[in-house]
Amino acid sequence: MLIGALLVAFLLSIFLTPFVGKLAVKLGATDKPNERKVHIKIMPRMGGLAIFLSFFITFLIFTLILNKFWEQLPLLVGALVIILIGMADDIYELRAAPKFLGQVLAALIIVLWGGLEVKFINLPFFTDTLHFGIFSIPITILWIVAIINAINLIDGLDGLAGGVSTIALVTIATMALIKHDLFVAMAALTVIGSTLGFLKFNFHPAKIFMGDTGALFLGYIIAVLSLLGYKNVTMVSLIVPIIILGVPISDTFFAIIRRIVNKQPISAADKSHLHHCLLNLGFTHKQTVLLIYALAACFGLAAIIFSFATMWGALILVAGLLLIIEIFVEKIGLVNSDYQPLLKMLNFKNKP
């Protein structure tokens, strides 16, 4: 059944993507080159509609087979809200406020109607449990909205967001299978199949972009699936989804730091994201995408190892990851060329 869901979604996506591309052109959902864009010609966007339709049809079939359709209806309704917001943005280029409100609405649907809520965690080295109480709903909504925007921010090169999302979903599916959670595994594999089919047309040189329709949907579904099975768990287990999404979360985090350091509005757009920095270092378009894929795969592997580690092993792994991320960020100039506190400190210590 799991392989069947993957294959059905994959074939549907390959079939639907060309039609969605033609629809995007007719609706005016095209991406024009500018100083922030890497591409040099007008491209159809809104390709994420093909990913969503492939997922929706396949998910509908298999949830009906498993008799879980009504149970999972909030997830589908939330996804539909996200898709409508993404399509509207791809066609009309919405302002930030309505996009944000749409994301919050989708999150509210899955949280309030679907019951997805992180209510408490058990703290390591302590016997007490930290209950979130009235903050449990805001914290869960914040997670969903944050991941939606993290995936959206990394969507800057052909196949980048789709590939990074696929790697994260493969990790989520693997973790679900380890925990014998067949539903989450099926849902993740369905999105994987849908995204891989789309990547046939989206990998460099792309024939179509996923647009906000795809980036927002992938962010939403990844945020939801990454939380399923990690509700009411230990602090260590709650870190697993964060590690899985290490690449987009790190890029978003340091984008915020960069704008604070450079005294720019946090919402300001720039051309200094992870993929921009790697391109500036001389990597080709395809090399940059493959390098970020490799980074995402390393985070995914780390998340799996982390889930089996002892308490001290997990803490050492997290500390090592944070150290590696910081050195990497300083080396490529992700904040700016002068931001090198750790490298400068190490260099100072190495001086005679």
CSV table of C-alpha atoms in Angstrom, one decimal:
chain,number,residue,atom,x,y,z
A,1,MET,CA,0.0,0.0,0.0
A,2,LEU,CA,2.8,2.4,0.9
A,3,ILE,CA,4.6,1.9,-2.5
A,4,GLY,CA,1.3,2.1,-4.2
A,5,ALA,CA,0.6,5.5,-2.7
A,6,LEU,CA,4.0,6.7,-3.8
A,7,LEU,CA,3.7,5.4,-7.4
A,8,VAL,CA,0.1,6.7,-7.9
A,9,ALA,CA,1.0,10.2,-6.7
A,10,PHE,CA,4.2,10.1,-8.8
A,11,LEU,CA,2.4,9.2,-12.0
A,12,LEU,CA,-0.4,11.6,-11.4
A,13,SER,CA,2.1,14.4,-10.9
A,14,ILE,CA,3.9,13.7,-14.1
A,15,PHE,CA,0.6,13.6,-16.0
A,16,LEU,CA,-0.9,16.8,-14.4
A,17,THR,CA,2.2,19.1,-14.3
A,18,PRO,CA,2.2,20.0,-18.1
A,19,PHE,CA,-1.6,20.9,-17.9
A,20,VAL,CA,-1.0,23.0,-14.8
A,21,GLY,CA,1.8,24.8,-16.6
A,22,LYS,CA,-0.6,25.8,-19.5
A,23,LEU,CA,-3.2,26.9,-16.9
A,24,ALA,CA,-0.7,29.1,-15.1
A,25,VAL,CA,0.2,30.9,-18.4
A,26,LYS,CA,-3.5,31.4,-19.2
A,27,LEU,CA,-4.2,32.8,-15.7
A,28,GLY,CA,-1.1,35.1,-15.8
A,29,ALA,CA,0.7,33.2,-13.0
A,30,THR,CA,4.1,33.7,-14.5
A,31,ASP,CA,7.5,34.6,-12.9
A,32,LYS,CA,9.3,37.5,-14.5
A,33,PRO,CA,13.1,38.0,-14.0
A,34,ASN,CA,14.3,40.8,-11.7
A,35,GLU,CA,17.4,41.6,-9.6
A,36,ARG,CA,16.5,39.1,-6.9
A,37,LYS,CA,15.7,36.2,-9.3
A,38,VAL,CA,18.2,33.8,-10.7
A,39,HIS,CA,16.3,32.9,-13.9
A,40,ILE,CA,16.5,35.1,-17.0
A,41,LYS,CA,13.2,34.4,-18.8
A,42,ILE,CA,9.5,34.4,-18.0
A,43,MET,CA,8.4,31.1,-16.4
A,44,PRO,CA,5.0,29.7,-15.6
A,45,ARG,CA,4.6,29.3,-11.8
A,46,MET,CA,1.8,27.8,-9.7
A,47,GLY,CA,3.2,24.4,-10.5
A,48,GLY,CA,2.5,23.5,-6.9
A,49,LEU,CA,-1.1,22.9,-7.9
A,50,ALA,CA,0.1,19.7,-9.7
A,51,ILE,CA,1.8,18.6,-6.5
A,52,PHE,CA,-1.4,19.3,-4.5
A,53,LEU,CA,-3.8,17.7,-6.9
A,54,SER,CA,-1.6,14.5,-7.1
A,55,PHE,CA,-1.4,14.4,-3.3
A,56,PHE,CA,-5.2,15.1,-2.9
A,57,ILE,CA,-6.4,12.4,-5.3
A,58,THR,CA,-4.0,9.8,-4.0
A,59,PHE,CA,-4.6,10.7,-0.3
A,60,LEU,CA,-8.3,10.6,-0.9
A,61,ILE,CA,-8.2,7.1,-2.4
A,62,PHE,CA,-6.0,5.7,0.3
A,63,THR,CA,-7.8,7.4,3.3
A,64,LEU,CA,-11.1,6.0,1.9
A,65,ILE,CA,-9.5,2.5,1.7
A,66,LEU,CA,-8.2,2.9,5.3
A,67,ASN,CA,-11.5,4.4,6.5
A,68,LYS,CA,-9.7,7.5,7.7
A,69,PHE,CA,-11.2,10.1,5.4
A,70,TRP,CA,-13.4,11.9,7.9
A,71,GLU,CA,-10.6,11.8,10.5
A,72,GLN,CA,-8.2,13.5,8.1
A,73,LEU,CA,-10.7,16.0,6.6
A,74,PRO,CA,-9.2,18.9,8.7
A,75,LEU,CA,-5.8,18.3,7.2
A,76,LEU,CA,-7.3,18.4,3.7
A,77,VAL,CA,-9.3,21.5,4.4
A,78,GLY,CA,-6.3,23.3,5.8
A,79,ALA,CA,-4.3,22.3,2.7
A,80,LEU,CA,-7.0,23.6,0.5
A,81,VAL,CA,-6.9,27.0,2.3
A,82,ILE,CA,-3.1,27.1,1.8
A,83,ILE,CA,-3.4,26.2,-1.9
A,84,LEU,CA,-6.0,29.0,-2.5
A,85,ILE,CA,-3.7,31.5,-0.8
A,86,GLY,CA,-0.8,30.3,-2.8
A,87,MET,CA,-2.7,30.4,-6.1
A,88,ALA,CA,-3.9,33.9,-5.4
A,89,ASP,CA,-0.4,35.1,-4.6
A,90,ASP,CA,1.0,33.5,-7.8
A,91,ILE,CA,-1.7,35.2,-9.9
A,92,TYR,CA,-2.1,38.5,-8.1
A,93,GLU,CA,1.0,38.8,-5.9
A,94,LEU,CA,-0.7,39.4,-2.6
A,95,ARG,CA,0.6,41.6,0.1
A,96,ALA,CA,2.2,40.0,3.2
A,97,ALA,CA,-0.8,40.5,5.5
A,98,PRO,CA,-3.4,38.4,3.6
A,99,LYS,CA,-0.8,35.7,3.0
A,100,PHE,CA,0.0,35.5,6.7
A,101,LEU,CA,-3.7,35.5,7.7
A,102,GLY,CA,-4.3,32.6,5.3
A,103,GLN,CA,-1.4,30.6,6.8
A,104,VAL,CA,-2.8,31.2,10.3
A,105,LEU,CA,-6.3,30.2,9.2
A,106,ALA,CA,-4.9,26.9,7.7
A,107,ALA,CA,-3.0,26.3,11.0
A,108,LEU,CA,-6.1,27.0,13.1
A,109,ILE,CA,-8.1,24.5,11.1
A,110,ILE,CA,-5.7,21.6,11.7
A,111,VAL,CA,-5.1,22.7,15.3
A,112,LEU,CA,-8.7,23.5,16.5
A,113,TRP,CA,-10.6,21.1,14.2
A,114,GLY,CA,-8.0,18.5,13.7
A,115,GLY,CA,-6.7,18.4,17.3
A,116,LEU,CA,-3.1,18.7,16.4
A,117,GLU,CA,-1.6,20.3,19.5
A,118,VAL,CA,1.6,20.0,21.5
A,119,LYS,CA,0.3,20.2,25.1
A,120,PHE,CA,3.4,19.4,27.1
A,121,ILE,CA,7.0,18.1,27.1
A,122,ASN,CA,9.1,16.3,29.6
A,123,LEU,CA,12.3,18.1,30.3
A,124,PRO,CA,15.6,16.2,30.2
A,125,PHE,CA,17.4,15.8,33.6
A,126,PHE,CA,14.1,16.8,35.4
A,127,THR,CA,11.2,14.8,36.7
A,128,ASP,CA,8.8,17.7,36.2
A,129,THR,CA,6.6,18.0,33.1
A,130,LEU,CA,6.3,21.4,31.4
A,131,HIS,CA,2.7,22.0,30.4
A,132,PHE,CA,2.1,24.7,27.8
A,133,GLY,CA,-1.5,25.3,29.0
A,134,ILE,CA,-3.0,28.2,27.1
A,135,PHE,CA,0.2,28.6,25.1
A,136,SER,CA,-0.1,25.1,23.5
A,137,ILE,CA,-2.3,26.3,20.6
A,138,PRO,CA,-0.2,29.4,19.9
A,139,ILE,CA,3.0,27.3,20.0
A,140,THR,CA,1.6,24.7,17.6
A,141,ILE,CA,0.3,27.5,15.2
A,142,LEU,CA,3.7,29.2,15.4
A,143,TRP,CA,5.5,26.0,14.4
A,144,ILE,CA,3.2,25.5,11.4
A,145,VAL,CA,3.4,29.1,10.1
A,146,ALA,CA,7.2,29.2,10.7
A,147,ILE,CA,7.8,26.0,8.6
A,148,ILE,CA,5.5,27.2,5.9
A,149,ASN,CA,7.6,30.4,5.5
A,150,ALA,CA,10.9,28.5,5.9
A,151,ILE,CA,10.1,26.3,2.9
A,152,ASN,CA,8.9,29.4,1.0
A,153,LEU,CA,12.1,31.3,1.7
A,154,ILE,CA,14.4,28.5,0.4
A,155,ASP,CA,12.4,28.3,-2.9
A,156,GLY,CA,15.0,30.2,-4.9
A,157,LEU,CA,16.6,27.8,-7.4
A,158,ASP,CA,15.3,25.2,-9.8
A,159,GLY,CA,14.3,22.1,-7.8
A,160,LEU,CA,15.6,23.4,-4.5
A,161,ALA,CA,12.5,23.6,-2.4
A,162,GLY,CA,11.1,20.4,-3.9
A,163,GLY,CA,14.2,18.5,-3.3
A,164,VAL,CA,14.8,19.7,0.2
A,165,SER,CA,11.2,19.0,1.1
A,166,THR,CA,11.4,15.5,-0.4
A,167,ILE,CA,14.5,14.7,1.7
A,168,ALA,CA,12.7,16.0,4.8
A,169,LEU,CA,9.6,13.9,4.0
A,170,VAL,CA,11.8,10.8,3.4
A,171,THR,CA,13.2,11.3,6.9
A,172,ILE,CA,9.7,11.7,8.3
A,173,ALA,CA,8.5,8.6,6.5
A,174,THR,CA,11.5,6.6,7.8
A,175,MET,CA,10.8,7.8,11.4
A,176,ALA,CA,7.1,6.9,11.0
A,177,LEU,CA,8.0,3.4,9.8
A,178,ILE,CA,10.4,2.9,12.7
A,179,LYS,CA,7.5,3.9,15.0
A,180,HIS,CA,5.0,1.7,13.0
A,181,ASP,CA,2.9,4.7,12.2
A,182,LEU,CA,1.7,3.6,8.8
A,183,PHE,CA,-0.6,6.5,8.3
A,184,VAL,CA,2.1,9.2,8.6
A,185,ALA,CA,4.3,7.1,6.4
A,186,MET,CA,1.6,6.8,3.8
A,187,ALA,CA,0.9,10.5,3.8
A,188,ALA,CA,4.6,11.4,3.6
A,189,LEU,CA,5.2,9.0,0.7
A,190,THR,CA,2.2,10.4,-1.1
A,191,VAL,CA,3.7,13.9,-0.9
A,192,ILE,CA,7.1,12.5,-1.9
A,193,GLY,CA,5.6,10.9,-5.0
A,194,SER,CA,3.8,14.1,-5.9
A,195,THR,CA,6.9,16.2,-5.5
A,196,LEU,CA,9.2,13.8,-7.4
A,197,GLY,CA,6.9,13.8,-10.3
A,198,PHE,CA,6.9,17.6,-10.4
A,199,LEU,CA,10.7,17.7,-10.0
A,200,LYS,CA,11.0,16.0,-13.4
A,201,PHE,CA,9.8,19.4,-14.8
A,202,ASN,CA,11.3,21.6,-12.1
A,203,PHE,CA,14.9,20.5,-11.8
A,204,HIS,CA,17.5,22.7,-13.5
A,205,PRO,CA,16.8,23.8,-16.2
A,206,ALA,CA,13.2,24.2,-15.0
A,207,LYS,CA,10.2,24.3,-17.3
A,208,ILE,CA,7.9,25.4,-14.5
A,209,PHE,CA,8.1,26.8,-11.0
A,210,MET,CA,6.1,25.6,-8.0
A,211,GLY,CA,5.4,29.2,-6.9
A,212,ASP,CA,3.9,30.0,-3.6
A,213,THR,CA,1.2,27.4,-4.4
A,214,GLY,CA,3.8,24.7,-4.0
A,215,ALA,CA,6.1,26.2,-1.4
A,216,LEU,CA,3.3,27.0,1.0
A,217,PHE,CA,1.6,23.6,0.6
A,218,LEU,CA,4.9,21.7,1.1
A,219,GLY,CA,5.6,23.8,4.2
A,220,TYR,CA,2.2,23.2,5.6
A,221,ILE,CA,2.1,19.5,5.0
A,222,ILE,CA,5.7,19.0,6.3
A,223,ALA,CA,4.9,21.1,9.4
A,224,VAL,CA,1.8,19.0,10.2
A,225,LEU,CA,3.4,15.6,9.4
A,226,SER,CA,6.5,16.4,11.4
A,227,LEU,CA,4.4,17.1,14.5
A,228,LEU,CA,2.2,14.0,14.2
A,229,GLY,CA,3.7,11.4,16.5
A,230,TYR,CA,5.7,14.0,18.4
A,231,LYS,CA,2.9,15.4,20.5
A,232,ASN,CA,3.3,15.4,24.2
A,233,VAL,CA,6.8,14.0,24.1
A,234,THR,CA,10.2,14.6,25.7
A,235,MET,CA,12.2,17.7,24.9
A,236,VAL,CA,14.7,15.5,23.1
A,237,SER,CA,12.1,14.0,20.8
A,238,LEU,CA,10.6,17.4,20.1
A,239,ILE,CA,14.0,18.4,18.7
A,240,VAL,CA,13.8,15.7,16.0
A,241,PRO,CA,11.5,17.6,13.6
A,242,ILE,CA,13.7,20.7,14.1
A,243,ILE,CA,16.8,18.6,13.0
A,244,ILE,CA,14.8,17.1,10.0
A,245,LEU,CA,14.1,20.7,8.8
A,246,GLY,CA,17.6,21.9,9.7
A,247,VAL,CA,18.3,23.5,6.2
A,248,PRO,CA,15.2,25.7,5.8
A,249,ILE,CA,15.1,26.5,9.5
A,250,SER,CA,18.8,27.6,9.6
A,251,ASP,CA,18.4,29.6,6.5
A,252,THR,CA,15.4,31.4,7.9
A,253,PHE,CA,17.0,32.0,11.3
A,254,PHE,CA,20.2,33.5,9.9
A,255,ALA,CA,18.1,35.6,7.4
A,256,ILE,CA,16.5,37.2,10.5
A,257,ILE,CA,19.9,37.6,12.2
A,258,ARG,CA,21.3,39.1,8.9
A,259,ARG,CA,18.5,41.7,8.7
A,260,ILE,CA,18.9,42.6,12.4
A,261,VAL,CA,22.7,43.0,12.0
A,262,ASN,CA,22.3,45.0,8.8
A,263,LYS,CA,19.5,47.1,10.4
A,264,GLN,CA,16.9,46.0,7.8
A,265,PRO,CA,13.2,45.1,8.4
A,266,ILE,CA,12.9,41.4,9.2
A,267,SER,CA,10.4,41.1,6.4
A,268,ALA,CA,12.7,42.7,3.8
A,269,ALA,CA,13.6,40.6,0.8
A,270,ASP,CA,17.3,40.1,-0.1
A,271,LYS,CA,19.6,38.1,-2.2
A,272,SER,CA,21.8,36.7,0.6
A,273,HIS,CA,20.1,33.3,1.3
A,274,LEU,CA,22.0,30.1,1.5
A,275,HIS,CA,21.7,29.4,-2.2
A,276,HIS,CA,22.7,32.9,-3.1
A,277,CYS,CA,25.9,32.7,-1.0
A,278,LEU,CA,26.9,29.4,-2.6
A,279,LEU,CA,26.3,30.8,-6.1
A,280,ASN,CA,28.5,33.8,-5.1
A,281,LEU,CA,31.3,31.4,-4.1
A,282,GLY,CA,31.4,30.1,-7.6
A,283,PHE,CA,29.2,27.0,-7.5
A,284,THR,CA,27.0,26.4,-10.5
A,285,HIS,CA,23.2,26.4,-10.3
A,286,LYS,CA,23.1,22.6,-10.3
A,287,GLN,CA,26.1,22.2,-7.9
A,288,THR,CA,24.5,24.6,-5.5
A,289,VAL,CA,21.2,22.6,-5.5
A,290,LEU,CA,23.0,19.3,-5.1
A,291,LEU,CA,25.1,20.6,-2.3
A,292,ILE,CA,22.1,21.8,-0.4
A,293,TYR,CA,20.4,18.4,-1.0
A,294,ALA,CA,23.5,16.8,0.6
A,295,LEU,CA,23.2,19.2,3.6
A,296,ALA,CA,19.5,18.3,4.0
A,297,ALA,CA,20.3,14.6,3.8
A,298,CYS,CA,22.9,15.0,6.5
A,299,PHE,CA,20.3,16.7,8.7
A,300,GLY,CA,17.9,13.9,8.0
A,301,LEU,CA,20.4,11.2,8.9
A,302,ALA,CA,21.4,13.1,12.0
A,303,ALA,CA,17.7,13.2,13.1
A,304,ILE,CA,17.4,9.4,12.7
A,305,ILE,CA,20.6,8.9,14.7
A,306,PHE,CA,19.5,11.4,17.3
A,307,SER,CA,16.2,9.5,17.9
A,308,PHE,CA,18.2,6.4,18.9
A,309,ALA,CA,20.8,8.2,21.0
A,310,THR,CA,21.1,8.3,24.7
A,311,MET,CA,20.4,11.5,26.5
A,312,TRP,CA,24.0,12.6,26.6
A,313,GLY,CA,24.6,11.3,23.1
A,314,ALA,CA,21.7,13.4,21.9
A,315,LEU,CA,23.0,16.5,23.6
A,316,ILE,CA,26.5,16.0,22.2
A,317,LEU,CA,25.0,15.5,18.7
A,318,VAL,CA,23.0,18.7,18.9
A,319,ALA,CA,26.0,20.7,20.2
A,320,GLY,CA,28.1,19.3,17.3
A,321,LEU,CA,25.4,20.2,14.8
A,322,LEU,CA,25.2,23.8,16.1
A,323,LEU,CA,28.9,24.2,16.0
A,324,ILE,CA,29.1,22.9,12.4
A,325,ILE,CA,26.2,25.2,11.3
A,326,GLU,CA,27.8,28.2,12.9
A,327,ILE,CA,31.2,27.6,11.2
A,328,PHE,CA,29.5,26.9,7.9
A,329,VAL,CA,27.5,30.1,8.1
A,330,GLU,CA,30.5,32.2,8.9
A,331,LYS,CA,32.6,30.6,6.1
A,332,ILE,CA,30.0,31.3,3.4
A,333,GLY,CA,29.0,34.8,4.7
A,334,LEU,CA,25.3,34.0,5.3
A,335,VAL,CA,24.9,36.9,7.7
A,336,ASN,CA,27.5,39.2,6.1
A,337,SER,CA,31.2,39.1,5.3
A,338,ASP,CA,32.1,40.6,8.7
A,339,TYR,CA,30.1,38.2,10.8
A,340,GLN,CA,32.8,35.6,11.9
A,341,PRO,CA,32.8,35.6,15.7
A,342,LEU,CA,33.7,32.0,16.1
A,343,LEU,CA,36.3,31.9,13.3
A,344,LYS,CA,37.9,35.1,14.7
A,345,MET,CA,38.1,33.6,18.1
A,346,LEU,CA,39.7,30.4,16.8
A,347,ASN,CA,42.1,32.4,14.8
A,348,PHE,CA,43.0,34.5,17.8
A,349,LYS,CA,43.7,31.4,19.8
A,350,ASN,CA,45.9,30.0,17.1
A,351,LYS,CA,48.1,33.1,16.9
A,352,PRO,CA,51.6,32.8,18.6
